[in-house]
Short mmCIF file of C-alpha atoms and ligand atoms in Angstrom, two decimals:
data_model
loop_
_atom_site.label_atom_id
_atom_site.label_comp_id
_atom_site.label_asym_id
_atom_site.label_seq_id
_atom_site.Cartn_x
_atom_site.Cartn_y
_atom_site.Cartn_z
CA MET A 1 7.02 -29.34 12.21
CA LYS A 2 7.63 -26.05 14.05
CA ASN A 3 7.02 -22.83 12.13
CA ILE A 4 9.70 -20.20 12.69
CA PRO A 5 8.30 -16.71 12.04
CA PHE A 6 10.19 -14.59 9.51
CA ALA A 7 9.81 -11.58 11.81
CA LYS A 8 8.23 -11.30 15.22
CA VAL A 9 6.60 -8.00 16.15
CA VAL A 10 7.36 -6.92 19.71
CA CYS A 11 5.02 -4.24 21.06
CA ASP A 12 5.54 -4.60 24.82
CA GLY A 13 6.53 -1.01 25.63
CA ASN A 14 4.42 2.17 25.55
CA GLU A 15 2.72 1.35 22.22
CA LEU A 16 -0.77 0.83 23.64
CA LYS A 17 -0.51 3.83 25.98
CA TYR A 18 0.51 6.22 23.19
CA VAL A 19 -2.14 4.86 20.79
CA GLN A 20 -4.78 5.34 23.51
CA GLU A 21 -3.60 8.95 23.90
CA VAL A 22 -4.13 9.48 20.17
CA ILE A 23 -7.62 7.98 20.24
CA ALA A 24 -8.55 10.00 23.34
CA SER A 25 -7.31 13.19 21.65
CA GLY A 26 -9.76 12.70 18.78
CA TRP A 27 -7.05 13.69 16.30
CA LEU A 28 -6.22 10.53 14.36
CA THR A 29 -4.43 11.87 11.31
CA THR A 30 -0.99 13.52 11.12
CA ALA A 31 -0.54 15.84 14.10
CA SER A 32 1.44 16.15 17.34
CA LYS A 33 2.54 12.48 17.64
CA ALA A 34 3.90 12.49 14.07
CA LYS A 35 5.75 15.76 14.81
CA GLU A 36 7.19 14.27 17.98
CA PHE A 37 8.23 11.08 16.19
CA GLU A 38 9.98 13.17 13.51
CA LYS A 39 11.82 15.20 16.18
CA ARG A 40 13.00 12.14 18.13
CA PHE A 41 14.00 10.26 14.98
CA ALA A 42 16.01 13.23 13.68
CA GLU A 43 17.86 13.34 17.02
CA GLN A 44 18.67 9.63 16.82
CA VAL A 45 20.10 9.78 13.30
CA GLU A 46 21.75 13.16 13.97
CA ALA A 47 20.01 14.79 10.99
CA LYS A 48 18.45 18.22 10.57
CA HIS A 49 15.13 17.07 9.12
CA ALA A 50 13.13 13.85 9.52
CA ILE A 51 9.81 13.69 7.66
CA ALA A 52 7.37 10.90 8.52
CA VAL A 53 5.55 9.19 5.66
CA ASN A 54 3.38 6.10 5.22
CA SER A 55 6.11 3.81 3.77
CA CYS A 56 9.74 3.72 2.77
CA THR A 57 8.53 3.37 -0.82
CA ALA A 58 6.81 6.76 -0.42
CA ALA A 59 10.02 8.22 1.06
CA LEU A 60 12.05 6.92 -1.90
CA HIS A 61 9.51 8.32 -4.37
CA LEU A 62 9.59 11.73 -2.65
CA ALA A 63 13.39 11.57 -2.65
CA MET A 64 13.50 11.01 -6.40
CA ASP A 65 11.11 13.94 -6.91
CA ALA A 66 13.00 16.26 -4.54
CA ILE A 67 16.38 15.75 -6.16
CA GLY A 68 14.85 16.34 -9.58
CA VAL A 69 14.95 12.93 -11.27
CA LYS A 70 12.92 13.23 -14.47
CA ALA A 71 11.70 11.20 -17.44
CA GLY A 72 14.59 9.86 -19.50
CA ASP A 73 17.15 10.04 -16.65
CA ARG A 74 19.04 6.98 -15.49
CA VAL A 75 19.57 6.07 -11.83
CA PHE A 76 22.07 3.55 -10.42
CA VAL A 77 20.33 0.88 -8.29
CA PRO A 78 21.95 -2.25 -6.81
CA THR A 79 20.54 -5.59 -7.95
CA MET A 80 20.23 -6.90 -4.39
CA THR A 81 17.25 -5.09 -2.96
CA PHE A 82 13.46 -5.08 -2.74
CA THR A 83 11.48 -4.03 -5.80
CA ALA A 84 10.56 -0.62 -4.25
CA THR A 85 14.11 0.73 -4.78
CA ALA A 86 13.82 0.40 -8.55
CA GLU A 87 10.09 0.96 -8.97
CA VAL A 88 10.26 4.54 -7.65
CA VAL A 89 12.73 5.37 -10.43
CA ARG A 90 10.14 4.21 -12.96
CA TYR A 91 7.38 6.27 -11.23
CA LEU A 92 9.17 9.36 -12.62
CA GLY A 93 9.71 7.86 -16.07
CA ALA A 94 13.43 7.37 -15.40
CA ASP A 95 15.26 4.04 -15.81
CA PRO A 96 17.25 2.06 -13.25
CA VAL A 97 20.75 0.95 -14.23
CA PHE A 98 21.26 -2.18 -12.14
CA LEU A 99 24.65 -2.60 -10.49
CA ASP A 100 26.17 -5.84 -9.28
CA VAL A 101 26.81 -6.40 -5.57
CA GLU A 102 29.67 -7.97 -3.64
CA PHE A 103 29.53 -11.72 -3.05
CA GLY A 104 29.01 -12.35 0.67
CA SER A 105 27.80 -8.94 1.85
CA SER A 106 25.29 -8.34 -1.00
CA LEU A 107 26.35 -4.68 -0.91
CA LEU A 108 27.32 -2.28 -3.66
CA THR A 109 31.06 -1.47 -3.34
CA PRO A 110 33.13 1.59 -4.32
CA TYR A 111 34.90 -0.54 -6.94
CA ILE A 112 31.66 -1.69 -8.61
CA LEU A 113 30.38 1.90 -8.63
CA GLN A 114 33.59 3.24 -10.14
CA GLU A 115 33.38 0.64 -12.94
CA ALA A 116 29.74 1.55 -13.62
CA ILE A 117 30.52 5.27 -13.87
CA GLY A 118 33.06 4.40 -16.56
CA LYS A 119 30.31 2.67 -18.55
CA TYR A 120 27.48 5.14 -17.78
CA PRO A 121 29.07 8.58 -17.34
CA ASP A 122 25.70 10.35 -17.79
CA VAL A 123 24.14 8.96 -14.57
CA ARG A 124 23.71 11.64 -11.87
CA THR A 125 21.80 9.73 -9.15
CA LEU A 126 22.58 6.67 -7.06
CA ILE A 127 20.28 4.82 -4.68
CA VAL A 128 22.58 2.88 -2.38
CA VAL A 129 21.05 0.05 -0.32
CA HIS A 130 22.28 -0.73 3.19
CA TYR A 131 21.37 -4.38 2.89
CA GLY A 132 20.36 -6.59 5.82
CA GLY A 133 21.46 -4.17 8.54
CA GLN A 134 24.92 -3.65 7.05
CA ALA A 135 26.03 -0.21 5.90
CA ALA A 136 27.53 0.06 2.41
CA LYS A 137 31.05 1.53 2.28
CA MET A 138 29.95 5.18 2.11
CA ILE A 139 33.21 6.22 3.75
CA VAL A 140 36.39 4.16 4.03
CA PRO A 141 39.31 4.95 6.37
CA ASP A 142 41.97 5.03 3.61
CA GLY A 143 40.86 5.63 0.07
CA GLN A 144 37.73 6.36 -1.86
CA GLY A 145 34.37 5.47 -0.38
CA ILE A 146 31.06 5.59 -2.27
CA LEU A 147 30.51 9.18 -1.10
CA ASP A 148 33.92 10.40 -2.34
CA ILE A 149 33.31 8.83 -5.73
CA CYS A 150 29.83 10.37 -5.98
CA ARG A 151 31.09 13.83 -5.00
CA LYS A 152 33.86 13.61 -7.59
CA HIS A 153 31.36 12.73 -10.35
CA ASP A 154 28.57 15.06 -9.22
CA ILE A 155 26.23 12.17 -8.40
CA GLN A 156 23.44 12.71 -5.85
CA VAL A 157 23.07 9.93 -3.30
CA VAL A 158 19.85 8.58 -1.83
CA GLU A 159 20.36 5.96 0.88
CA ASP A 160 17.81 3.16 0.99
CA ALA A 161 18.17 2.48 4.71
CA ALA A 162 15.00 0.35 4.95
CA HIS A 163 17.06 -2.40 6.65
CA ALA A 164 19.43 -0.15 8.55
CA PHE A 165 17.99 1.52 11.61
CA PRO A 166 19.84 1.86 13.85
CA ALA A 167 23.13 1.02 12.05
CA ARG A 168 26.59 2.55 12.22
CA LEU A 169 29.59 2.84 9.93
CA HIS A 170 32.94 3.81 11.52
CA GLY A 171 30.97 5.15 14.49
CA LYS A 172 28.68 7.36 12.37
CA ILE A 173 24.98 6.49 12.33
CA VAL A 174 23.42 5.65 8.97
CA GLY A 175 21.04 8.38 7.90
CA SER A 176 22.99 11.40 6.80
CA PHE A 177 25.82 10.22 4.58
CA GLY A 178 24.01 11.04 1.35
CA ASN A 179 21.66 13.85 0.27
CA ILE A 180 18.66 11.89 1.56
CA ALA A 181 18.12 8.67 3.55
CA CYS A 182 14.90 6.65 3.58
CA PHE A 183 13.84 4.27 6.37
CA SER A 184 11.09 1.64 6.58
CA PHE A 185 8.87 0.83 9.55
CA TYR A 186 7.12 -2.07 7.83
CA ALA A 187 6.08 -4.83 10.24
CA ASN A 188 9.24 -6.95 9.77
CA LYS A 189 11.72 -4.10 10.36
CA THR A 190 13.77 -3.47 13.52
CA ILE A 191 11.26 -0.86 14.63
CA THR A 192 7.76 -0.78 13.17
CA THR A 193 4.73 1.48 12.90
CA GLY A 194 2.69 -1.22 11.10
CA GLU A 195 3.28 0.57 7.80
CA GLY A 196 5.45 3.65 7.69
CA GLY A 197 8.67 5.32 6.65
CA MET A 198 10.90 8.29 7.32
CA LEU A 199 12.80 10.56 4.96
CA VAL A 200 15.86 12.21 6.48
CA THR A 201 17.96 15.05 5.09
CA ASN A 202 20.22 17.91 6.14
CA ASP A 203 19.18 19.97 3.12
CA ASP A 204 16.56 22.67 3.88
CA GLU A 205 15.34 22.95 0.27
CA ILE A 206 14.86 19.19 -0.08
CA ALA A 207 13.00 19.09 3.26
CA LYS A 208 10.71 21.93 2.16
CA ARG A 209 9.83 20.19 -1.10
CA VAL A 210 9.25 16.82 0.58
CA ARG A 211 6.96 18.30 3.28
CA VAL A 212 4.76 19.82 0.58
CA MET A 213 4.79 16.84 -1.80
CA ARG A 214 3.94 14.28 0.88
CA LEU A 215 0.57 16.00 1.31
CA HIS A 216 -0.95 16.74 -2.11
CA GLY A 217 1.43 19.62 -2.86
CA ILE A 218 -0.36 21.74 -0.23
CA ASP A 219 1.92 24.34 1.34
CA ARG A 220 0.48 24.02 4.90
CA ASP A 221 -0.28 20.71 6.58
CA ILE A 222 -3.57 20.20 8.42
CA TRP A 223 -1.98 20.37 11.90
CA SER A 224 -0.29 23.71 11.22
CA ARG A 225 -3.55 24.99 9.72
CA PHE A 226 -5.25 24.04 12.98
CA LYS A 227 -2.54 25.49 15.27
CA ASP A 228 -1.49 28.64 13.37
CA SER A 229 -3.01 32.09 13.83
CA MET A 230 -3.58 32.28 10.05
CA PRO A 231 -7.10 31.23 8.95
CA ASN A 232 -7.22 27.43 8.66
CA TRP A 233 -8.93 27.43 5.26
CA GLU A 234 -6.12 29.41 3.65
CA TYR A 235 -3.52 27.37 1.75
CA ASP A 236 -2.05 27.00 -1.73
CA VAL A 237 -1.55 23.90 -3.86
CA ILE A 238 1.83 24.49 -5.45
CA ALA A 239 2.36 21.16 -7.25
CA PRO A 240 0.50 17.88 -7.94
CA GLY A 241 1.72 16.05 -4.82
CA PHE A 242 0.97 12.71 -3.18
CA LYS A 243 -0.96 11.36 -0.17
CA TYR A 244 1.99 10.03 1.81
CA ASN A 245 1.61 11.49 5.34
CA MET A 246 1.94 9.27 8.44
CA PRO A 247 -1.18 9.17 10.67
CA ASP A 248 -0.73 9.79 14.41
CA ILE A 249 -1.82 6.24 15.35
CA ASN A 250 1.19 4.86 13.46
CA ALA A 251 3.49 7.58 14.80
CA ALA A 252 2.39 6.69 18.36
CA ILE A 253 3.54 3.09 17.82
CA GLY A 254 6.77 4.42 16.29
CA LEU A 255 7.49 6.63 19.31
CA ALA A 256 7.18 3.67 21.65
CA GLN A 257 9.33 1.48 19.38
CA LEU A 258 11.97 4.20 19.11
CA GLU A 259 12.40 4.13 22.89
CA ARG A 260 13.65 0.52 22.57
CA ALA A 261 15.34 0.69 19.15
CA GLU A 262 18.84 -0.11 20.36
CA ALA A 263 17.67 -3.08 22.46
CA MET A 264 15.67 -4.41 19.51
CA ARG A 265 18.68 -4.04 17.21
CA LYS A 266 20.82 -6.04 19.63
CA GLU A 267 18.19 -8.74 19.93
CA ARG A 268 17.89 -9.01 16.15
C1 LIG B 1 15.57 -2.50 0.71
C2 LIG B 1 14.14 -2.06 0.81
N1 LIG B 1 13.81 -0.84 0.35
C3 LIG B 1 12.54 -0.39 0.42
C4 LIG B 1 11.55 -1.15 0.97
C5 LIG B 1 10.15 -0.61 1.01
O1 LIG B 1 9.72 -0.42 2.31
P1 LIG B 1 8.17 -0.15 2.64
O2 LIG B 1 7.52 -1.48 2.72
O3 LIG B 1 8.20 0.56 3.96
O4 LIG B 1 7.63 0.69 1.55
C6 LIG B 1 11.84 -2.43 1.48
C7 LIG B 1 10.79 -3.24 2.09
O5 LIG B 1 10.98 -4.21 2.74
C8 LIG B 1 13.18 -2.90 1.39
O6 LIG B 1 13.50 -4.11 1.83
#
């Protein structure tokens, strides 16, 4: 019997070259390669901020924190997803309200969301999942898309785009429909960094909070402490944050993968 791999990792571009550059530089943690990866990724998804982290789960957790989800809140989550989408809601002591998905696409639809809002009018956050490379109906040509409905009901939207890079909806790339979008670079994804993720937003305040919370709540990351003219031992801890930064070795792989993202999407 022939085994068919669930996902085949293809690293036949500049991966090795960029990783060698990182090793030769002697700077293995988050530094210039991570910054470069963030810049290039933000350009690709046409977003203002892209913040590299060590998994999509971390990005989703930071997203929940940044939009202010707190204990006792409820968050809409589609049933058809990976456990990470719901578990991050519980990290903050909030509860997921599971929503049905459409038969065939496995996506949440505007209709299902509208029905749920009728039943749970107190819910102020939605995590929408772009399942299996398909974008959920965030916008629709005629009528109310998920985004219109959320705006009308003052619901903040986090896109779980773990399966959706690069993906488009009516010509617009997935990554900046909602308040925040979270991507995965786990080994079976279209592009990989081994383990890794990216949080994308157009909101300056959210970006500021996420940058601090991904590194212990420290207000200056180690690379800026090394590069800045300010003394490198001077920083403040402004909140109990997390250890979610992406090391440069992973970012180096990501940079090489990003160069061939469109080709890899087509192949998949
Ligand atoms: C829909 C979805 N969201 C989130 C995740 C979590 O991604 P990561 O493994 O990068 O934390 C996954 C993982 O496969 C996923 O399928």
